[in-house]
Coordinates of C-alpha atoms in Angstrom, one line a residue:
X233 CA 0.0 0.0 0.0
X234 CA 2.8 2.1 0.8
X235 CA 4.8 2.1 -2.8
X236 CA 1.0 2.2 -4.1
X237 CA 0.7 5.7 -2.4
X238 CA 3.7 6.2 -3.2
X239 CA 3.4 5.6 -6.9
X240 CA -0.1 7.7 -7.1
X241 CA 1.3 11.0 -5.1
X242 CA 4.5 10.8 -6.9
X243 CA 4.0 13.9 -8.8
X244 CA 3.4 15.5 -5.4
X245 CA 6.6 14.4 -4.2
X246 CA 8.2 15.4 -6.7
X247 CA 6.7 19.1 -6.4
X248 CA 7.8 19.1 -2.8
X249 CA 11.3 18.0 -3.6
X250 CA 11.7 21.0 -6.2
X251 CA 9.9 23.2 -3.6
X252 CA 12.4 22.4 -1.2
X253 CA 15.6 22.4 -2.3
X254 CA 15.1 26.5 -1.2
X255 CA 14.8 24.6 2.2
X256 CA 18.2 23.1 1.7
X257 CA 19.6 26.4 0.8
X258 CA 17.8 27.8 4.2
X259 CA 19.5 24.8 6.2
X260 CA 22.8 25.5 4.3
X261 CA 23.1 29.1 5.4
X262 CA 22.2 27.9 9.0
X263 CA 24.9 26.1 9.4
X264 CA 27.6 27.5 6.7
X265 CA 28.2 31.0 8.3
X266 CA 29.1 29.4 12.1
X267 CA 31.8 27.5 10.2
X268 CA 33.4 29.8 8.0
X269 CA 33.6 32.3 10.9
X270 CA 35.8 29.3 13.5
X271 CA 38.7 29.3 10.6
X272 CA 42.0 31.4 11.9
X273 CA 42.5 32.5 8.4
X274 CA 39.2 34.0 8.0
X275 CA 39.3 35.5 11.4
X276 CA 42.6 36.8 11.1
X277 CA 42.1 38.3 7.5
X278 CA 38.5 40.0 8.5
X279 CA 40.4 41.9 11.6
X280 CA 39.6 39.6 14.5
X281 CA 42.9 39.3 15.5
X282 CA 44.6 41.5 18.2
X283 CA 49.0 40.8 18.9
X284 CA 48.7 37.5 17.0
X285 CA 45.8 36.3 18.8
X286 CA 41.9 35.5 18.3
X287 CA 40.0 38.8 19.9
X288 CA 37.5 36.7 21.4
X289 CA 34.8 40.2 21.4
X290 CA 35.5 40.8 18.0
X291 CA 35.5 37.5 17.2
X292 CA 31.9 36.7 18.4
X293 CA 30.8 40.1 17.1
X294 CA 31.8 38.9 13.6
X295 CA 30.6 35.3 14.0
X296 CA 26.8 37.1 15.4
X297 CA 26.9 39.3 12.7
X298 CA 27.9 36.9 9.5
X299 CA 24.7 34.6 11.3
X300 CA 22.6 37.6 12.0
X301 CA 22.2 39.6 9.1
X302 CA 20.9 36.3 6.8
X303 CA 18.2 36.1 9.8
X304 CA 17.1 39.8 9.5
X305 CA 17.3 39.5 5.5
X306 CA 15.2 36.7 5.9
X307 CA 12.5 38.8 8.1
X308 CA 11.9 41.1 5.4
X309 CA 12.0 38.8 2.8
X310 CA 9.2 36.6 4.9
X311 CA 7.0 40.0 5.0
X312 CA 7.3 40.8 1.2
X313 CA 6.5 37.2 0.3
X314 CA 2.7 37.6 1.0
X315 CA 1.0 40.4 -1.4
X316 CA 3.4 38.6 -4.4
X317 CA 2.3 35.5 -3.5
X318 CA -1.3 36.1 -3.4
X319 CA -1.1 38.1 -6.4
X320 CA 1.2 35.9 -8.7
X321 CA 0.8 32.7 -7.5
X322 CA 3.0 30.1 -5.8
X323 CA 5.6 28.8 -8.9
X324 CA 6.7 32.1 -10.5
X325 CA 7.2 34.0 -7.2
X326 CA 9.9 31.2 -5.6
X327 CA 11.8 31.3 -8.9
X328 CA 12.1 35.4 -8.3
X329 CA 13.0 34.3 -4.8
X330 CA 16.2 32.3 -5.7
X331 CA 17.7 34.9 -8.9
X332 CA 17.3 37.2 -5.7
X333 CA 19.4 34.2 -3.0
X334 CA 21.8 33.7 -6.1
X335 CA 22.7 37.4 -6.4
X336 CA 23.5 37.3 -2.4
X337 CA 25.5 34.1 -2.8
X338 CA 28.0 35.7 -5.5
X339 CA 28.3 38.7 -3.5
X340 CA 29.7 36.6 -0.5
X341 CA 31.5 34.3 -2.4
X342 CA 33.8 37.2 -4.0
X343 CA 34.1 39.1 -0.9
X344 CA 38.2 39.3 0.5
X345 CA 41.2 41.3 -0.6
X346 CA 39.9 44.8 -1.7
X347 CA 36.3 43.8 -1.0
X348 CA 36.2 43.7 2.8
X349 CA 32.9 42.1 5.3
X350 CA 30.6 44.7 3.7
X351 CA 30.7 42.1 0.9
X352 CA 29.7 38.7 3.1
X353 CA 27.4 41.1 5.2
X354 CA 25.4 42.6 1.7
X355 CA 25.6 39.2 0.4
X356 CA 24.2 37.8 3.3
X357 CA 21.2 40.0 3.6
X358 CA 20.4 39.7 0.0
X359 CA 20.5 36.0 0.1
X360 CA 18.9 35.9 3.3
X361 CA 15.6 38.0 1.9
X362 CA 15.3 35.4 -0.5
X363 CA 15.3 32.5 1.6
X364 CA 12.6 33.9 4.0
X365 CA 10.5 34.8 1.2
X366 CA 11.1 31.0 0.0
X367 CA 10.3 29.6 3.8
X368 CA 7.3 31.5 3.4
X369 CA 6.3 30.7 0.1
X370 CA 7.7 27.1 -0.5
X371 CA 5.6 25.3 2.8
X372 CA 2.1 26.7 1.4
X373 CA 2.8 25.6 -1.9
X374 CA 3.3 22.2 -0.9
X375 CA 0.6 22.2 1.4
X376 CA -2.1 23.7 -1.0
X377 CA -1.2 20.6 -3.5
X378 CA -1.1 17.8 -0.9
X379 CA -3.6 15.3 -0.5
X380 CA -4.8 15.4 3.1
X381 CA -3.6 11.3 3.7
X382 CA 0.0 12.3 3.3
X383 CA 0.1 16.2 3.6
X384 CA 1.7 15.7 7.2
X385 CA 4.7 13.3 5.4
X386 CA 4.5 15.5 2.2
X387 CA 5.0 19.2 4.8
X388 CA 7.6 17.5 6.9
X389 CA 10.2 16.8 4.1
X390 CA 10.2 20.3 4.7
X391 CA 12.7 19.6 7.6
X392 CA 14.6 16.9 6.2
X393 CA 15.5 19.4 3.3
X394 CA 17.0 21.8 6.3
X395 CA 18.7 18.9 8.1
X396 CA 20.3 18.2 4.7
X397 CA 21.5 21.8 4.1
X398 CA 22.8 21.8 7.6
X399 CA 24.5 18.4 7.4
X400 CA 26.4 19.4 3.8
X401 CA 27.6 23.2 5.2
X402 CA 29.0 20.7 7.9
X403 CA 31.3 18.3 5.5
X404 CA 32.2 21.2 3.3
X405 CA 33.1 23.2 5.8
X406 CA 35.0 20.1 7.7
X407 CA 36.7 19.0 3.6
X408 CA 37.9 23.1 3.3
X409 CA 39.2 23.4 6.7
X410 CA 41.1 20.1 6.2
X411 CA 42.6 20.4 2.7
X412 CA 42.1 24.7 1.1
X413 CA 43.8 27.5 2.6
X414 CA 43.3 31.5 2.1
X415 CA 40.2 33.1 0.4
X416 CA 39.3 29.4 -0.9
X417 CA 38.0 28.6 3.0
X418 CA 35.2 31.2 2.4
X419 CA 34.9 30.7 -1.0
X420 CA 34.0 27.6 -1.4
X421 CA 31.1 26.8 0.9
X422 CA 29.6 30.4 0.3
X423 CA 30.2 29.7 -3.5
X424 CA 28.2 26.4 -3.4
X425 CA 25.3 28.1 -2.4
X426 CA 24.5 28.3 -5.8
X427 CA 24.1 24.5 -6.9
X428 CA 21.1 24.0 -5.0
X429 CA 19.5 27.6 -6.1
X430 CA 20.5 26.6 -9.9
X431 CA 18.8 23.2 -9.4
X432 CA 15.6 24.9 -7.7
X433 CA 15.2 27.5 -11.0
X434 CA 15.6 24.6 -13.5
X435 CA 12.7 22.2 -11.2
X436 CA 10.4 25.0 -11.0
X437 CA 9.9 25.0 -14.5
X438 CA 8.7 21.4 -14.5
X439 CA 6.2 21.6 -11.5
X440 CA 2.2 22.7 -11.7
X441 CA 0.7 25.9 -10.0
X442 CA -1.4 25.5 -6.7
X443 CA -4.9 24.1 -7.8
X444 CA -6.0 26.2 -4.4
X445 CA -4.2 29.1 -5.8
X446 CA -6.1 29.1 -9.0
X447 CA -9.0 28.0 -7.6
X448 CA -9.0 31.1 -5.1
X449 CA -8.4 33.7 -8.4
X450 CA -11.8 32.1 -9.7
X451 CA -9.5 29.6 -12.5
X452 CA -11.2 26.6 -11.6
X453 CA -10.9 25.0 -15.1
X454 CA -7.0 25.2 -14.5
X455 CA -7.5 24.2 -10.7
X456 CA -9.3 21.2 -11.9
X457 CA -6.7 20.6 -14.3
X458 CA -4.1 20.8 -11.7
X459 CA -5.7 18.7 -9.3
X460 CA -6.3 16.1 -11.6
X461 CA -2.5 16.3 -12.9
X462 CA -1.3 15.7 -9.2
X463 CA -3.5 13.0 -8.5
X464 CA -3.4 11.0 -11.7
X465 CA -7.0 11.3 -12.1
X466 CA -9.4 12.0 -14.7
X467 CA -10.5 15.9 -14.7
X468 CA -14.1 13.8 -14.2
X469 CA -13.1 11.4 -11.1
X470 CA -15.6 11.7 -8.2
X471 CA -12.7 12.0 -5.8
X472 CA -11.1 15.2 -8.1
X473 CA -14.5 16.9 -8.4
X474 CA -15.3 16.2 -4.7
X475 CA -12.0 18.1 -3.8
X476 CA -12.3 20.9 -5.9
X477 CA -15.9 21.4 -4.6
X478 CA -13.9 21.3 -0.7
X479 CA -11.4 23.8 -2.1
X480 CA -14.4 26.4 -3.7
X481 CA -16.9 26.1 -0.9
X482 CA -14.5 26.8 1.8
X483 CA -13.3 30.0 -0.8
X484 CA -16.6 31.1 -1.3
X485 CA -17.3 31.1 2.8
X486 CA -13.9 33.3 3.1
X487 CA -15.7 35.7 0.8
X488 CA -18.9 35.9 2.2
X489 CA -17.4 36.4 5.2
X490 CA -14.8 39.2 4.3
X491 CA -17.0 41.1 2.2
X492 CA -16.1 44.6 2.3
X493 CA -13.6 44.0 5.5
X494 CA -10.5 43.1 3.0
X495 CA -7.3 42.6 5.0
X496 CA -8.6 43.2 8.4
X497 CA -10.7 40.7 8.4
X498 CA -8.0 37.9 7.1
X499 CA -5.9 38.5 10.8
X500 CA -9.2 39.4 13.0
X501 CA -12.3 37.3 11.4
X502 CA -13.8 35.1 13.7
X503 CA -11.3 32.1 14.2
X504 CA -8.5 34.0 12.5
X505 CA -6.9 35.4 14.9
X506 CA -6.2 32.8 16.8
X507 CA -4.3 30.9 14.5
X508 CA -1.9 34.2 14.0
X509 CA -1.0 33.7 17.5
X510 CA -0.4 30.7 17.1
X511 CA 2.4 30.9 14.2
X512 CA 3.6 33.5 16.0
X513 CA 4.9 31.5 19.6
X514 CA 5.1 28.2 18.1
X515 CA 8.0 29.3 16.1
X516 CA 8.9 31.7 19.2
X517 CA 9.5 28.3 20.8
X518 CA 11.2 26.4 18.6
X519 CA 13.8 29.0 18.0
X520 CA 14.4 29.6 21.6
X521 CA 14.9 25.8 22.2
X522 CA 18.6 25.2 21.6
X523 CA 18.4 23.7 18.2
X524 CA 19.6 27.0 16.3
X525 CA 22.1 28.2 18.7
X526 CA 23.4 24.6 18.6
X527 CA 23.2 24.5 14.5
X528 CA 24.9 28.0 13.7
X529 CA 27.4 27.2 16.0
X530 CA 28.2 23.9 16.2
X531 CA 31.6 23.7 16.0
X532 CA 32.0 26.3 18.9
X533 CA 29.9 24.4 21.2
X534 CA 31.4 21.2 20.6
X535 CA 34.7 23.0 21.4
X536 CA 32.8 24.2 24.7
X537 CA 31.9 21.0 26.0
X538 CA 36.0 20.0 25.0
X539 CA 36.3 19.2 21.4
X540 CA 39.1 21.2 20.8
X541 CA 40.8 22.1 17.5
X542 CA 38.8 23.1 14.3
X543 CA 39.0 19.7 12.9
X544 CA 37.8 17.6 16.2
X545 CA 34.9 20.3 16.4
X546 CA 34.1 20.4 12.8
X547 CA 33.9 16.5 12.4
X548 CA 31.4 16.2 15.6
X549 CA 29.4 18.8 13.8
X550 CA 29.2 16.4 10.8
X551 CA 28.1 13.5 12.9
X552 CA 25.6 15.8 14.6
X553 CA 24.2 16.6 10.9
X554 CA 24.2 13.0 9.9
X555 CA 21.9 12.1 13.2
X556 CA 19.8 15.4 12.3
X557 CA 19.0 14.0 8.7
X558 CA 18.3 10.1 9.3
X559 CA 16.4 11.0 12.5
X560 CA 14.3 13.4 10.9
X561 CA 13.7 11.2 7.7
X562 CA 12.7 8.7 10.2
X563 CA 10.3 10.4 11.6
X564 CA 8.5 12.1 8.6
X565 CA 8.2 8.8 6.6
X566 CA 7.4 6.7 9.6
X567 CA 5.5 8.2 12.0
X568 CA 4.2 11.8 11.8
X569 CA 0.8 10.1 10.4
X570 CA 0.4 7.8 13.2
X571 CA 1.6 9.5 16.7
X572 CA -0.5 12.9 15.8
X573 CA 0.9 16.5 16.1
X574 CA 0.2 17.1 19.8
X575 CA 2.0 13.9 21.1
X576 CA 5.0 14.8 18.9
X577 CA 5.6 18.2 19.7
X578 CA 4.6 17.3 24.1
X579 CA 7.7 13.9 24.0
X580 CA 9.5 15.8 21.6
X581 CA 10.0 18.9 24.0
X582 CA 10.2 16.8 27.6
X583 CA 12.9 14.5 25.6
X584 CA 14.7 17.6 24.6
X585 CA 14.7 19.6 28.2
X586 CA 15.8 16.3 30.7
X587 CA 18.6 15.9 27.7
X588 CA 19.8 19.8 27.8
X589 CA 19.7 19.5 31.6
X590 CA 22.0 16.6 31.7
X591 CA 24.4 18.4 29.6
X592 CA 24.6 21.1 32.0
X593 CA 24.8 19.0 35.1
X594 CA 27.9 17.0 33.1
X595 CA 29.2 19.9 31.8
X596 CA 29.4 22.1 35.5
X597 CA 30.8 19.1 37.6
X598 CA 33.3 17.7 34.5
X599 CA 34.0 20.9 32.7
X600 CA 36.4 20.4 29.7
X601 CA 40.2 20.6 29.7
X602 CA 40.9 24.2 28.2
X603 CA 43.6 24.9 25.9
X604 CA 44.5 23.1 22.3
X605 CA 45.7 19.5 21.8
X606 CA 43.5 17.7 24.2
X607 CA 42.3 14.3 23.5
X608 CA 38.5 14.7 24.1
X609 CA 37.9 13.3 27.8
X610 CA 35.2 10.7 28.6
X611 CA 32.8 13.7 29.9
X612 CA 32.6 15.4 27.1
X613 CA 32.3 12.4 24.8
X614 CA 29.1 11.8 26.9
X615 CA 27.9 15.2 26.7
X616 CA 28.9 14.8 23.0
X617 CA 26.1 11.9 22.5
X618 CA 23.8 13.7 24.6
X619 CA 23.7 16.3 22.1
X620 CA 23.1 13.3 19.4
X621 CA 20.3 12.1 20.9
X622 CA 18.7 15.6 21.6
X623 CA 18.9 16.4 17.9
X624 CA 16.4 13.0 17.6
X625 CA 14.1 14.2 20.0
X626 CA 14.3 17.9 18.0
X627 CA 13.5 16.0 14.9
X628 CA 10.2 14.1 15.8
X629 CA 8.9 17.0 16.9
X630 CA 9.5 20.7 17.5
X631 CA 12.0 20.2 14.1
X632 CA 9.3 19.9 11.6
X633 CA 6.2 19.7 12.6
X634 CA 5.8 23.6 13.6
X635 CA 5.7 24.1 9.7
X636 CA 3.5 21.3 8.9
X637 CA 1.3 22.7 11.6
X638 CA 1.2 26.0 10.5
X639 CA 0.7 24.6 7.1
X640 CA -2.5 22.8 8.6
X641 CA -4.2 25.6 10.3
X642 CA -4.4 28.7 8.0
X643 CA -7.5 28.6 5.5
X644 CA -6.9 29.2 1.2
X645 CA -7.6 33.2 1.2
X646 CA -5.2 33.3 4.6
X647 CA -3.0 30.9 4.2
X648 CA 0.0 33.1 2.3
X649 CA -0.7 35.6 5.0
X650 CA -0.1 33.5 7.7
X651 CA 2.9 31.5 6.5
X652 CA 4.5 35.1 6.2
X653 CA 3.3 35.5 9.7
X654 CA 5.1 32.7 10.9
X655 CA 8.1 32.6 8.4
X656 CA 8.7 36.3 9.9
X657 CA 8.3 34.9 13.7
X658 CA 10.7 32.0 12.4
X659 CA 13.3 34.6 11.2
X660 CA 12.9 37.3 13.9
X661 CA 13.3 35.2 16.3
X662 CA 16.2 32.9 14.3
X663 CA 17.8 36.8 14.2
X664 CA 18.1 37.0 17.9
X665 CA 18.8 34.2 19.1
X666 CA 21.7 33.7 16.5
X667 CA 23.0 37.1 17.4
X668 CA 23.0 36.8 21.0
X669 CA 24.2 32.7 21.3
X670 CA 28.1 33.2 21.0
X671 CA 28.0 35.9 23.6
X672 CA 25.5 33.4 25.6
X673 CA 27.9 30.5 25.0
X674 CA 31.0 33.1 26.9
X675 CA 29.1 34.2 29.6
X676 CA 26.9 31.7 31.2
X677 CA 29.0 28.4 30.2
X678 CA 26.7 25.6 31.7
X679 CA 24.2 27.1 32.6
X680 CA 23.1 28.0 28.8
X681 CA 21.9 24.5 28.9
X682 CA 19.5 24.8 31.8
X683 CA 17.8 28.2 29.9
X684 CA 17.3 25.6 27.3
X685 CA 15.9 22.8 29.0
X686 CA 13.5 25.1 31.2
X687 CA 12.5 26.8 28.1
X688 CA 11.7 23.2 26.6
X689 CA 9.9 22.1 29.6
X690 CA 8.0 24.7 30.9
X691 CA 7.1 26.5 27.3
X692 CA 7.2 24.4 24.3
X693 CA 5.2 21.3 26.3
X694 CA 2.7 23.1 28.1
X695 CA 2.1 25.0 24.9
X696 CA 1.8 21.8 22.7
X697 CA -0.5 20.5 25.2
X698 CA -3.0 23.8 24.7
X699 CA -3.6 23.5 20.8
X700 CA -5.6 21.4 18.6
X701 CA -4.7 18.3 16.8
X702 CA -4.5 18.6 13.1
X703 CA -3.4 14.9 12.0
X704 CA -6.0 13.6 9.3
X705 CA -8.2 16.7 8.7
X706 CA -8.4 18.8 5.4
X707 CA -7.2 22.1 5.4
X708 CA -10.7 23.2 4.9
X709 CA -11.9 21.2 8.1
X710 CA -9.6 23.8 9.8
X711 CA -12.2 26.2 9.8
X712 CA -14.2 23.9 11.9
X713 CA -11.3 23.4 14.1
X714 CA -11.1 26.7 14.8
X715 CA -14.6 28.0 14.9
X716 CA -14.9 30.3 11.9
X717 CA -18.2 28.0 10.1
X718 CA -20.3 24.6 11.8
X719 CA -19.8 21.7 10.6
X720 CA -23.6 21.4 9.5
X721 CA -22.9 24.9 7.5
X722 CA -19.7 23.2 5.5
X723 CA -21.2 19.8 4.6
X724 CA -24.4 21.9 3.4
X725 CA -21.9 24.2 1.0
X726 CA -19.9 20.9 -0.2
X727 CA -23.1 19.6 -1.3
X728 CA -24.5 22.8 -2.8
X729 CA -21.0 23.0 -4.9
X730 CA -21.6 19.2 -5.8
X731 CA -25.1 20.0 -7.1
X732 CA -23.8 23.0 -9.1
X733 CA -21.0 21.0 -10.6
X734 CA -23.0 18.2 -11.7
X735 CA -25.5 20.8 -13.1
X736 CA -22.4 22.4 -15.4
X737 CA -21.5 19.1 -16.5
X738 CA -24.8 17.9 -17.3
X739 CA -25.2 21.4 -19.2
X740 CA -21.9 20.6 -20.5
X741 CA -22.8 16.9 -21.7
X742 CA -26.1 18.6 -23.3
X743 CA -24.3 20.8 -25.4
X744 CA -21.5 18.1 -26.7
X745 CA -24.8 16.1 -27.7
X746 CA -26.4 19.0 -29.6
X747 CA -23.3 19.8 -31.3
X748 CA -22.8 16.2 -32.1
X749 CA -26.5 16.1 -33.8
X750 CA -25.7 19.2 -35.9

């Protein structure tokens, strides 16, 4: 049954996998920009060194700032995405996205010599508006042209694609630091940003527009189309008709309802609001949960907890992207369908806090030998695979499913709206807490681990506990969920659509007949 689904939802997959690779360029600039900024050559040809030594200020303020600026890129970006992609579509819009990331890509990649840290910084914030516009953009259209069985699978590749882009910045970083030397350290992984944005513009052009796109601009000839394409259906299957009858009475509510009350009414219509809030903290959480300090600066943790030397550091970064990927693939494919979003994101969170406090307890009564050349000790080995095993616990949870639930929640008319909402939340907060970790990981030491586990505890699985489960419902049973229509109202305006479709086709099947007899 499993290759069967497989086989029928293949074009989908294939949709989301051309979607995404903007996802692996989003996970790529995560991680590439921690490990750039922990070479000696880049440091000391940027100005962080002071007498022949690493100027640990300027140091961090350089590291913050090479993460930051992507993050406050990406903000804007997030923002801009909405009115384009509610005017223009889904398709067209993320291939305008990623000219825009490739322009910011080059700039970083030629910057040294003559052409200073304006360069990577410019570079940065160019590429990094495209990629929130992308984040924004890319988990809507995958959503919108997802059958509701596997939409929760189909969404959460969504994570896997950033594990991937994480886990790659790792390795090159780890291959330049081990065998290039000069500008070629910087070069390279900021240069390779462009192979998956090359690949994204060239899949684009073989993937369909959003069916509830077109549907929503009143194309429903081409949304039928569409729908039918994506499914490998006839344009006259029940099941395709029946959809696209789900997709227009839930549109037509979302007019009657905001007639005259335009944008207002899309973030403070009855059961609106509430889902705003919503994209807002849950991606408030996950970014204060450890998981991004941990990514952007993975080699400079690892050195805090005793992996000393770039190249001990580097390689447990790798292994900790390698974990990231399989645990999250895991998890997508196997089990977000059965275990529900709520149980997830509650185990996912408790695992994730008792593991961050156990680093800090290790880490305050075995602290690391300082200083270069040090085998790592058996302490830090253990806080080492504690780390490992938190990254699983991330990934089953709070790693992808707050953008499958966002995803879920956010009706047709809304939906761009509030994935900017929560893409922009994603990257404001991904902004601070990447430009405050390395000044975090000086000052508090240990005890940056308990902030994390209480934060993982107390927030993220008392909040998972407070919303609604989303596993198995359409994206138009939301508004039920939520409270904006009954559900006697939106069977009762499924079945008028029905009865207006089989009217056109009968009118449709009249006229072919008359035509036929002339």
């Amino acid at each position: 049954m499993a290759g069967e689904s497989f086989f029928k939802n293949s074009r989908v997959y294939w949709l989301a996998f051309v979607a995404y690779w903007g996802i692996v360029l989003f996970g790529y600039d995560t991680g590439v920009g921690g490990g750039v900024v922990s070479q000696n050559y880049f440091l000391e040809h940027f100005g962080a060194f002071t007498d022949g030594k690493v100027d640990t200020a300027k140091k961090n303020e350089i590291s913050s700032n090479v993460v930051a600026v992507l993050q406050a890129g990406a903000f804007f970006g997030a923002l801009s995405s909405a009115p384009l992609s509610a005017r223009y579509g889904r398709k067209y819009p993320l291939l305008g996205y990623t000219i825009i990331f490739a322009v910011g890509a080059i700039l970083q990649t030629i910057a040294g010599g003559s052409r200073g840290l304006g360069y990577i910084y410019g570079g940065r914030v160019i590429a990094g508006f495209g990629i929130g516009a992308i984040s924004a953009i890319a988990p809507a259209y995958v959503s919108e042209c997802s059958p509701k069985e596997v939409r929760g699978r189909i969404t959460g590749l969504f994570q896997i694609m950033v594990a991937i882009g994480v886990m790659i910045s790792y390795f090159i970083n780890l291959g330049v630091s081990l065998h290039q030397t000069g500008a070629k350290i910087w070069r390279i992984p900021f240069g390779f940003q462009l192979v998956p944005a090359g690949m994204m513009c060239l899949g684009l052009l073989t993937v369909k527009e959003s069916p509830r796109w077109l549907a929503s601009v009143g194309r429903n000839h081409d949304a039928l189309a569409n729908i039918a394409y994506l499914r490998k259906e006839s344009p006259e299957s029940e099941a395709v008709l029946y959809e696209l009858a789900e997709i227009e009475a839930a549109i037509n509510e979302e007019r009657t309802a905001r007639q005259g009350l335009g944008l207002r009414e899309a973030f403070l219509g009855k059961g609106n609001f509430i889902r705003f809030v919503i994209a807002f903290v849950i991606f408030l959480l996950q970014q204060w949960s450890g998981q991004n300090s941990v990514s952007y600066y993975a080699p400079q943790i690892f050195q805090s907890i005793g992996y000393t030397g770039t190249a001990n550091s580097l390689l447990a970064s790798g292994i900790y992207g390698i974990v990231k990927v399989v645990a999250t693939a895991l998890f997508v494919f196997f089990l977000v369908e059965s275990l529900g979003r709520k149980l997830s994101l509650v185990v996912s969170a408790v695992g994730m806090g008792v593991l961050f406090f156990i680093i800090g307890a290790i880490l305050k009564t075995h602290p690391p030998p300082t200083g270069e050349g040090f085998q790592p000790p058996v302490a830090s080995k253990a806080m080492a695979a504690m780390l490992y095993i938190y990254v699983c616990f991330y990934s089953m949870g709070w790693g992808p499913l707050p953008w499958v639930y966002v995803s879920d929640i956010f009706p047709t008319r809304t939906r761009h709206y509030g994935l900017a909402c929560a893409s922009a939340s994603q990257w404001l907060w991904n902004f601070v807490v990447s430009k405050v970790t390395p000044s975090l990981v000086t000052d508090l030491g240990y005890k940056i681990f308990l902030m994390f586990a209480t934060i993982n505890i107390a927030g993220m699985a008392v909040f998972s506990l407070l919303i609604p489960e989303t596993k198995g419902r359409s994206l138009e049973e939301m508004d039920i969920i939520f409270g904006t229509v009954s559900a006697a109202k939106r069977r009762e305006d499924i079945e008028r659509q029905e009865r207006v479709m089989e009217h056109e086709a009968q009118d449709t099947t009249s006229e072919k007949s008359i035509h036929q007899k002339v």
